[in-house]
Coordinates of C-alpha atoms and ligand atoms in Angstrom, one line a residue:
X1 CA 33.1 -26.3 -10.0
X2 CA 30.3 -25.4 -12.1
X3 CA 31.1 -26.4 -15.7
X4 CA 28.5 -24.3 -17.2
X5 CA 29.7 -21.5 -15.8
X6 CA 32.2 -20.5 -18.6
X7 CA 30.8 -21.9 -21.7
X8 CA 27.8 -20.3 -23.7
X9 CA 26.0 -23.6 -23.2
X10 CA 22.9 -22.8 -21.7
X11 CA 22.5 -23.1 -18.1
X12 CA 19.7 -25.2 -16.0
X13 CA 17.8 -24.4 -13.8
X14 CA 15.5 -26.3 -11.6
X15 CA 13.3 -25.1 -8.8
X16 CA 10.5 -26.2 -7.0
X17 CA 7.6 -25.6 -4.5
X18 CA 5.8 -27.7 -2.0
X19 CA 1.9 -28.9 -3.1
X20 CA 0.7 -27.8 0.4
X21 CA -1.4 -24.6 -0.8
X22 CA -1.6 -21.9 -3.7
X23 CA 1.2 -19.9 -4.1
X24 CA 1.4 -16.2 -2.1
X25 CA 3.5 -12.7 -2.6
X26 CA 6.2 -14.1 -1.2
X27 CA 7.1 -16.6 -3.4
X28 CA 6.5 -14.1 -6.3
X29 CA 8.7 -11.7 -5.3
X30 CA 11.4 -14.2 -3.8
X31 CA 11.4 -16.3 -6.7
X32 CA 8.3 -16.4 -9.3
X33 CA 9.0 -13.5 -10.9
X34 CA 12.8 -14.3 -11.3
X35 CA 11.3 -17.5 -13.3
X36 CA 9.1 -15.6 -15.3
X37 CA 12.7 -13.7 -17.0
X38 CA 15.0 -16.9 -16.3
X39 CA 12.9 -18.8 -18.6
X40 CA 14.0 -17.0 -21.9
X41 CA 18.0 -17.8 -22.0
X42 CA 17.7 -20.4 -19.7
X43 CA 16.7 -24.4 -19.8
X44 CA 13.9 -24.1 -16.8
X45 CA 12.3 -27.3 -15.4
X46 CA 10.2 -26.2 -12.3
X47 CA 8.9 -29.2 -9.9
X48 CA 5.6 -29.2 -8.4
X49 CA 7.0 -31.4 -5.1
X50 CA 4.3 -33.3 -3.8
X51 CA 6.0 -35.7 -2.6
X52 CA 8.0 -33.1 -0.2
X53 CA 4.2 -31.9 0.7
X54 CA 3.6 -35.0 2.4
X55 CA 6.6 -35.3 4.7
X56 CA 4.5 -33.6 6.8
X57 CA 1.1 -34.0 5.5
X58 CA 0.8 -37.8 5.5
X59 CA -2.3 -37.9 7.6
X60 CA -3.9 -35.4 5.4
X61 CA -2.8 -36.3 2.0
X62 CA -5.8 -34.1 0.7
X63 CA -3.5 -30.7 1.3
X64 CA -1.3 -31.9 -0.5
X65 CA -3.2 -33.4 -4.1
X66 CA -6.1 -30.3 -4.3
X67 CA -2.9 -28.0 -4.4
X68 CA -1.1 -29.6 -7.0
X69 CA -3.0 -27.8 -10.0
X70 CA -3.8 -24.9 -7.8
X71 CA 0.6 -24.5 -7.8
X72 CA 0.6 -25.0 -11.9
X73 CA -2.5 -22.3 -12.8
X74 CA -0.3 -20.1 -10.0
X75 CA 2.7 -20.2 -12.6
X76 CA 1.0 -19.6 -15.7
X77 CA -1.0 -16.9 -14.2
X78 CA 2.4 -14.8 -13.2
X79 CA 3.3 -15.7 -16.9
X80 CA 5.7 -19.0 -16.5
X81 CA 5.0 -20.4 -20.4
X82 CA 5.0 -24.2 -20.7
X83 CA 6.4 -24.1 -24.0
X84 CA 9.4 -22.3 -22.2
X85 CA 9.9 -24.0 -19.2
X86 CA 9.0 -27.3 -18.2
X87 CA 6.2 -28.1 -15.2
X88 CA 6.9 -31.8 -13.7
X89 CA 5.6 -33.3 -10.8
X90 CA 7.9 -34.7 -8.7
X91 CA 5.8 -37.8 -7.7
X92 CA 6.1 -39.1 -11.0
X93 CA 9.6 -39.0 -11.7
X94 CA 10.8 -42.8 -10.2
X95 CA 14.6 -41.4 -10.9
X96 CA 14.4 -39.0 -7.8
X97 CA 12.7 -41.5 -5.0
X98 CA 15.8 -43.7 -6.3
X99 CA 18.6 -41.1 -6.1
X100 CA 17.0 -40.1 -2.9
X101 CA 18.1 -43.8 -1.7
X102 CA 21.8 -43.6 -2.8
X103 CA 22.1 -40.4 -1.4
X104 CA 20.9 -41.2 2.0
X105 CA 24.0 -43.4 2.6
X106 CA 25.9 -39.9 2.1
X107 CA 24.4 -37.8 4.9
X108 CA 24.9 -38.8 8.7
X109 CA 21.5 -38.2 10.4
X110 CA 23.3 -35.5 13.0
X111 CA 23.9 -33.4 9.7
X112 CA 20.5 -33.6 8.7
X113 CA 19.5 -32.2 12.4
X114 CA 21.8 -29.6 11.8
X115 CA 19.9 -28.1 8.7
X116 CA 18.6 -24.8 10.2
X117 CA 15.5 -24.5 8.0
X118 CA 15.0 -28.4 9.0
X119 CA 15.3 -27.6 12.7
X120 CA 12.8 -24.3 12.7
X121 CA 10.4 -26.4 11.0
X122 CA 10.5 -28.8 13.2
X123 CA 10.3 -25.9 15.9
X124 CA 7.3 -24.7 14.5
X125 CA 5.4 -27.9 13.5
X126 CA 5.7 -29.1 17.5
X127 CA 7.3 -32.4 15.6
X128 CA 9.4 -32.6 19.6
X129 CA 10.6 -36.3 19.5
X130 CA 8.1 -37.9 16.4
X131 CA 9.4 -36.4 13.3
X132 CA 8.6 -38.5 10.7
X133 CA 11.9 -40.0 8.8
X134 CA 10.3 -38.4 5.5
X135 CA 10.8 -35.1 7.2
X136 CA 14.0 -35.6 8.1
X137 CA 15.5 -36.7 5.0
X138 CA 13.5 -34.4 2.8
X139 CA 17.0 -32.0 2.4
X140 CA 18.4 -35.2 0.7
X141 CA 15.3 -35.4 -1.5
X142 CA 15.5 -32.0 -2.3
X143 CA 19.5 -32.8 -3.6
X144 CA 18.0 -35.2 -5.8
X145 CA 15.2 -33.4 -7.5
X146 CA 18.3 -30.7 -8.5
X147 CA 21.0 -33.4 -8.7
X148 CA 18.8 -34.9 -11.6
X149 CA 18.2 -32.2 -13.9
X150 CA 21.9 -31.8 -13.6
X151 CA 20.9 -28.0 -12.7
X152 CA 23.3 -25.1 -11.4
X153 CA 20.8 -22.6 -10.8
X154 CA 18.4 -22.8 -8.4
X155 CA 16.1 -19.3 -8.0
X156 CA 14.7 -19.4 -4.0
X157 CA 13.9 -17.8 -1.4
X158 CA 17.2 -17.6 1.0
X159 CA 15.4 -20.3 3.6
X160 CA 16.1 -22.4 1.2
X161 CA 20.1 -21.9 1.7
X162 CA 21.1 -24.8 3.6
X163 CA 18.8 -27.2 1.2
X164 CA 21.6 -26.3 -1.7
X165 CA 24.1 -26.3 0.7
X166 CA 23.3 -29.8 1.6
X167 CA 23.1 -30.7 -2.4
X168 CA 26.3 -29.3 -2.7
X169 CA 28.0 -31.5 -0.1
X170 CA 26.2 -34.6 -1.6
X171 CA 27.4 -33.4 -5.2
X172 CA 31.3 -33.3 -4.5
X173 CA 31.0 -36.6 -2.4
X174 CA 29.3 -38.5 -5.4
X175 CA 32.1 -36.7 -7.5
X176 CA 34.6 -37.9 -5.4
X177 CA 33.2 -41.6 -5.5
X178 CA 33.1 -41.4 -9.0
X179 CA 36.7 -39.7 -9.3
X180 CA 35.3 -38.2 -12.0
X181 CA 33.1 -35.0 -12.5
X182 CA 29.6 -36.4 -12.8
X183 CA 27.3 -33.7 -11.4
X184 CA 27.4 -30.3 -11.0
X185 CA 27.9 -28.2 -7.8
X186 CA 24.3 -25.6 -8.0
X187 CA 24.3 -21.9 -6.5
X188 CA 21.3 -20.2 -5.2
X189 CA 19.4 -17.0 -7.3
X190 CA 18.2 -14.5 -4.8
X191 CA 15.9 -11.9 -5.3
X192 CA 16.9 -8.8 -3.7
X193 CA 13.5 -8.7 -1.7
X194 CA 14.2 -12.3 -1.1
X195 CA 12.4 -12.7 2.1
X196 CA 8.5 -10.5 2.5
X197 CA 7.4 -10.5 6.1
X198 CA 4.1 -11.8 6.9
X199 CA 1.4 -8.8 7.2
X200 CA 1.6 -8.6 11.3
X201 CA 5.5 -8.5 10.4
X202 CA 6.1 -11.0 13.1
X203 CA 7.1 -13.6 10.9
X204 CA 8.2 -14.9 6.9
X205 CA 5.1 -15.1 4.6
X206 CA 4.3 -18.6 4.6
X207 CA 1.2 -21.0 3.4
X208 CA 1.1 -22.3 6.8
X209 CA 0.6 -19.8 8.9
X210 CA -2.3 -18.1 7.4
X211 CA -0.6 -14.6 7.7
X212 CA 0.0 -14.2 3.4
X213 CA -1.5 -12.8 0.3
X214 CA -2.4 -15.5 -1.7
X215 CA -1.8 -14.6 -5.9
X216 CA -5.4 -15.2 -6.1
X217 CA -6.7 -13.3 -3.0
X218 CA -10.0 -11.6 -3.8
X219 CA -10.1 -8.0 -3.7
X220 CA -12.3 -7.9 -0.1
X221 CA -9.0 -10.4 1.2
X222 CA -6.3 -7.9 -0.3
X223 CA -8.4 -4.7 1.0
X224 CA -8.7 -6.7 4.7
X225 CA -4.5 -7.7 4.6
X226 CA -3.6 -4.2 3.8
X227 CA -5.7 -2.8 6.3
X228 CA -4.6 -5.2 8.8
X229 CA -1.0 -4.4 8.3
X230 CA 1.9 -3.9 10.9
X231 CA 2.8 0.1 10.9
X232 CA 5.1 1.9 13.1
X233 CA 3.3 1.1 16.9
X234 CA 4.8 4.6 17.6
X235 CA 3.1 7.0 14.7
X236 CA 0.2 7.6 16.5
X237 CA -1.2 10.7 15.2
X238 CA -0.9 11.8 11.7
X239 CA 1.5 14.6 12.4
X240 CA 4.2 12.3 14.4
X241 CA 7.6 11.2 12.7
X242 CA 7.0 7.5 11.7
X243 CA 9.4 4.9 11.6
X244 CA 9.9 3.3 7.9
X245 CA 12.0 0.3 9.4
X246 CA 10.0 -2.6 10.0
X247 CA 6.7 -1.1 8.7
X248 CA 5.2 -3.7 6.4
X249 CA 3.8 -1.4 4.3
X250 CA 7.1 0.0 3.5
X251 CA 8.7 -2.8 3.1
X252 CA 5.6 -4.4 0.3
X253 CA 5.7 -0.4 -1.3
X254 CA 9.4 -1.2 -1.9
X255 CA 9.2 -4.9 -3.3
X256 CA 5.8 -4.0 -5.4
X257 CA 5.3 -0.4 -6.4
X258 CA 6.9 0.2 -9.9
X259 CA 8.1 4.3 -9.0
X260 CA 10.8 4.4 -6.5
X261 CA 11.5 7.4 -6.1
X262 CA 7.6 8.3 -5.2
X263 CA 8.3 5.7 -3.0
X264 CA 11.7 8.2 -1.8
X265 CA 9.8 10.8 -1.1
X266 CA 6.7 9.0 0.7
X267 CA 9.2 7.9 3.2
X268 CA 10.6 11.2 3.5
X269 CA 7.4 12.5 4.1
X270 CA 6.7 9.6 6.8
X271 CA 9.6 10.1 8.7
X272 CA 9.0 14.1 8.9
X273 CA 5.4 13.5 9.8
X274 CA 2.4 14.3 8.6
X275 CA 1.6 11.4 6.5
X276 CA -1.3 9.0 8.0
X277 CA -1.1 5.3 7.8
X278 CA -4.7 5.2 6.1
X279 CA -2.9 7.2 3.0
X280 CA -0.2 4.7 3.0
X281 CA -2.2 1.9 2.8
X282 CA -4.6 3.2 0.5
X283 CA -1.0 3.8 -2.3
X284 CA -0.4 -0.1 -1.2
X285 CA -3.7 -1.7 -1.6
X286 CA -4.1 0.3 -5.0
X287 CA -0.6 -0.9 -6.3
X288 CA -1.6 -4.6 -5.1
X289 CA -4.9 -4.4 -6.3
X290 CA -3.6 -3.8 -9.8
X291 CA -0.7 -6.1 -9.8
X292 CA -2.9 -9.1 -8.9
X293 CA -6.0 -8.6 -10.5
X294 CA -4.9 -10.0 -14.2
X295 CA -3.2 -13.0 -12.1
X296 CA -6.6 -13.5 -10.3
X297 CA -8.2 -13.6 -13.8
X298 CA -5.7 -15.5 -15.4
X299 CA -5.8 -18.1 -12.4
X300 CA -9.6 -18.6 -12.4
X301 CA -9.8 -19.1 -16.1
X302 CA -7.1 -21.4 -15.8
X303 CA -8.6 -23.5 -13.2
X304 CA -11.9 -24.0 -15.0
X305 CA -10.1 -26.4 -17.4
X306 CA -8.4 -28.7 -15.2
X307 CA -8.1 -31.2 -17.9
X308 CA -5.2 -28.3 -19.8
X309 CA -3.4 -28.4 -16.6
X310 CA -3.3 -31.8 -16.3
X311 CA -2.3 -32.3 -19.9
X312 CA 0.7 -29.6 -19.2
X313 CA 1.7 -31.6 -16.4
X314 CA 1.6 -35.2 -18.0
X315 CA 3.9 -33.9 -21.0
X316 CA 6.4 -31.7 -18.6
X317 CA 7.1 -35.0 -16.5
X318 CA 7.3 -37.5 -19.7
X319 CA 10.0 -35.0 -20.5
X320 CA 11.4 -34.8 -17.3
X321 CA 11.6 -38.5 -17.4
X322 CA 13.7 -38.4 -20.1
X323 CA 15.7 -35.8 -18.5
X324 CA 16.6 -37.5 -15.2
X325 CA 17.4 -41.4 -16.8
X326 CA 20.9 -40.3 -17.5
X327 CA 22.3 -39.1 -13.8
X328 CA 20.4 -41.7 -12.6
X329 CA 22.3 -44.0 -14.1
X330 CA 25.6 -42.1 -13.5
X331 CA 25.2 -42.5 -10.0
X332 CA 24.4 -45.9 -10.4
X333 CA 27.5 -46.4 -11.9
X334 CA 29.4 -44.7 -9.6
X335 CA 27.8 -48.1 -7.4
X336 CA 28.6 -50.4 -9.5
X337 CA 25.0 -50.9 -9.8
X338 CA 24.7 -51.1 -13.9
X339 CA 25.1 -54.7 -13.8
X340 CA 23.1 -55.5 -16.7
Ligands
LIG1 N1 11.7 -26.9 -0.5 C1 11.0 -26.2 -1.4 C2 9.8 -25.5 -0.7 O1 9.8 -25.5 0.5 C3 10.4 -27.0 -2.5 C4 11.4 -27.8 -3.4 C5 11.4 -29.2 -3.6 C6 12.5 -27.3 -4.1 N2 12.4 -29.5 -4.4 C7 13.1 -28.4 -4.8 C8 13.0 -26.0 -4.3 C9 14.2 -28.3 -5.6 C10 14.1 -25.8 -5.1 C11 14.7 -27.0 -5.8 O2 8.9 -25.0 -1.3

């Protein structure tokens, strides 16, 4: 049971994204933006999770450490405020690596091949019998970077489902141990466009797959995506009846453009035929344009003083320190580990 849930103490929230490149559209419409308002009435740490970078980047340890500021100046540029909401990085925070340890007695290694976002990834990354034990285990790290912070609310994208679901399960047997109510159970936040398809619409955005609209594309990269993007194969010429299903311009008009019902009647229009794909892209790239060129700004002007960054991310995880000490400990206990 959540034991936040019906007092006016203010909930927490922790979230967190992987150090393996800058942040893209999907993440702000699936979870950024959700930040940007949760921060306000809610306590928000956010984890840069290097460490989870390099369950799969170990032989190129680069990706992962020239994306960690890229990740912070992504936040501040969509408007997460550090005197709001505090930026940690996960690699410096000793109290999850331990929890992480404890908590791997709790999880069988068949459940962790269960996880379905585990198993894609493996899938995808051609891991076949040589998945590294980091990889593996990373759902169990992931339970102790939200364990710590004692947090309830995680805002993510819905791959990230079985991740809490795992927490969860790790959460009541820890309580269970303990017979006492020591952490609390989290739920996910999803947006309602929690999942934006890559631009060919084949697939999820996603940093790895080179198919995504980075917050700090350039105009030329955002004018080439658009351009690029999956329509309705069957609207051939102008005058046909288009399909609004699965076209990814629809879909990004719907998650992006501020007037919806323009957007109503544009789809109207497409479906009756007579509306060309050029003038749908051109409403798209315009909206886009707009939307991200402040954020590009913001971003570059942020990155030119790497020594701010670093400063906001030294004090967020001396706080975070100070955060985790005190579950860390309660799980301890529940070992009857605090022998001294
Ligand atoms: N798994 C998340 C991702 O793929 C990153 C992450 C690490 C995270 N720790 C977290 C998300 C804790 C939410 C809560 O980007």
């Amino acid at each position: 049971m959540n034991t936040n849930q019906h007092t006016d103490k203010k909930e927490i929230i922790l979230t967190g994204d992987r150090a393996t490149g800058p942040l893209h559209l999907g993440h702000y419409v699936g979870s950024l933006k959700q930040r940007v308002a949760l921060q306000n009435s809610h306590e928000q740490t956010i984890l840069v999770a290097d460490m989870q970078g390099l369950t799969d980047n170990a032989h190129d340890p680069k990706k992962v450490s020239s994306n960690i500021l890229n990740v912070v100046a992504d936040y501040l540029a969509v408007g997460i405020d550090p005197t709001k909401t505090t930026i940690c990085l996960q690699s410096q925070l000793p109290a999850l690596a331990e929890l992480t340890m404890y908590y791997s007695n709790l999880v069988s290694i068949s459940r962790l091949e269960r996880n379905p976002t585990v198993k894609s990834e493996i899938q995808s990354k051609g891991f076949e019998r040589s998945i590294p034990a980091g990889f593996l285990t990373y759902p169990i790290s992931q339970a102790a970077d939200i364990t710590a912070f004692n947090a309830s609310l995680v805002p993510v994208g819905d791959d990230q489902l079985p991740m809490l679901e795992q927490t969860n399960e790790i959460v009541r047997k820890i309580n269970s141990l303990a017979r006492r109510h020591i952490l609390n159970e989290c739920r996910p936040l999803l947006s309602k466009a929690s999942r934006l398809p890559s631009t060919d619409g084949k697939n999820k955005m996603s940093k790895s797959m080179g198919n995504a609209i980075n917050l700090g594309a350039t105009e030329k990269e955002i004018s080439a995506a658009v351009k690029s993007m999956y329509t309705d194969p069957n609207h051939i010429r102008v005058e046909d009846a288009g399909n609004v299903e699965g076209n990814v311009v629809f879909t990004y008009l719907d998650a992006f453009h501020p007037d919806e019902s323009y957007i109503s009647e544009l789809k109207d229009h497409y479906q009756r035929g007579g509306l060309g794909d050029g003038t749908t892209k051109k409403i798209l790239e315009t909206c886009l344009q707009e939307m991200l060129k402040p954020i590009r700004e913001k971003r570059s002007e942020l990155l030119n003083d790497k020594a701010q960054l670093l400063d906001i991310l030294a004090k967020g995880s001396q706080i975070s320190r100070e955060k985790t000490a005190q579950v860390l400990s309660d799980v301890k206990d529940v070992f009857g580990l605090n022998i001294f």
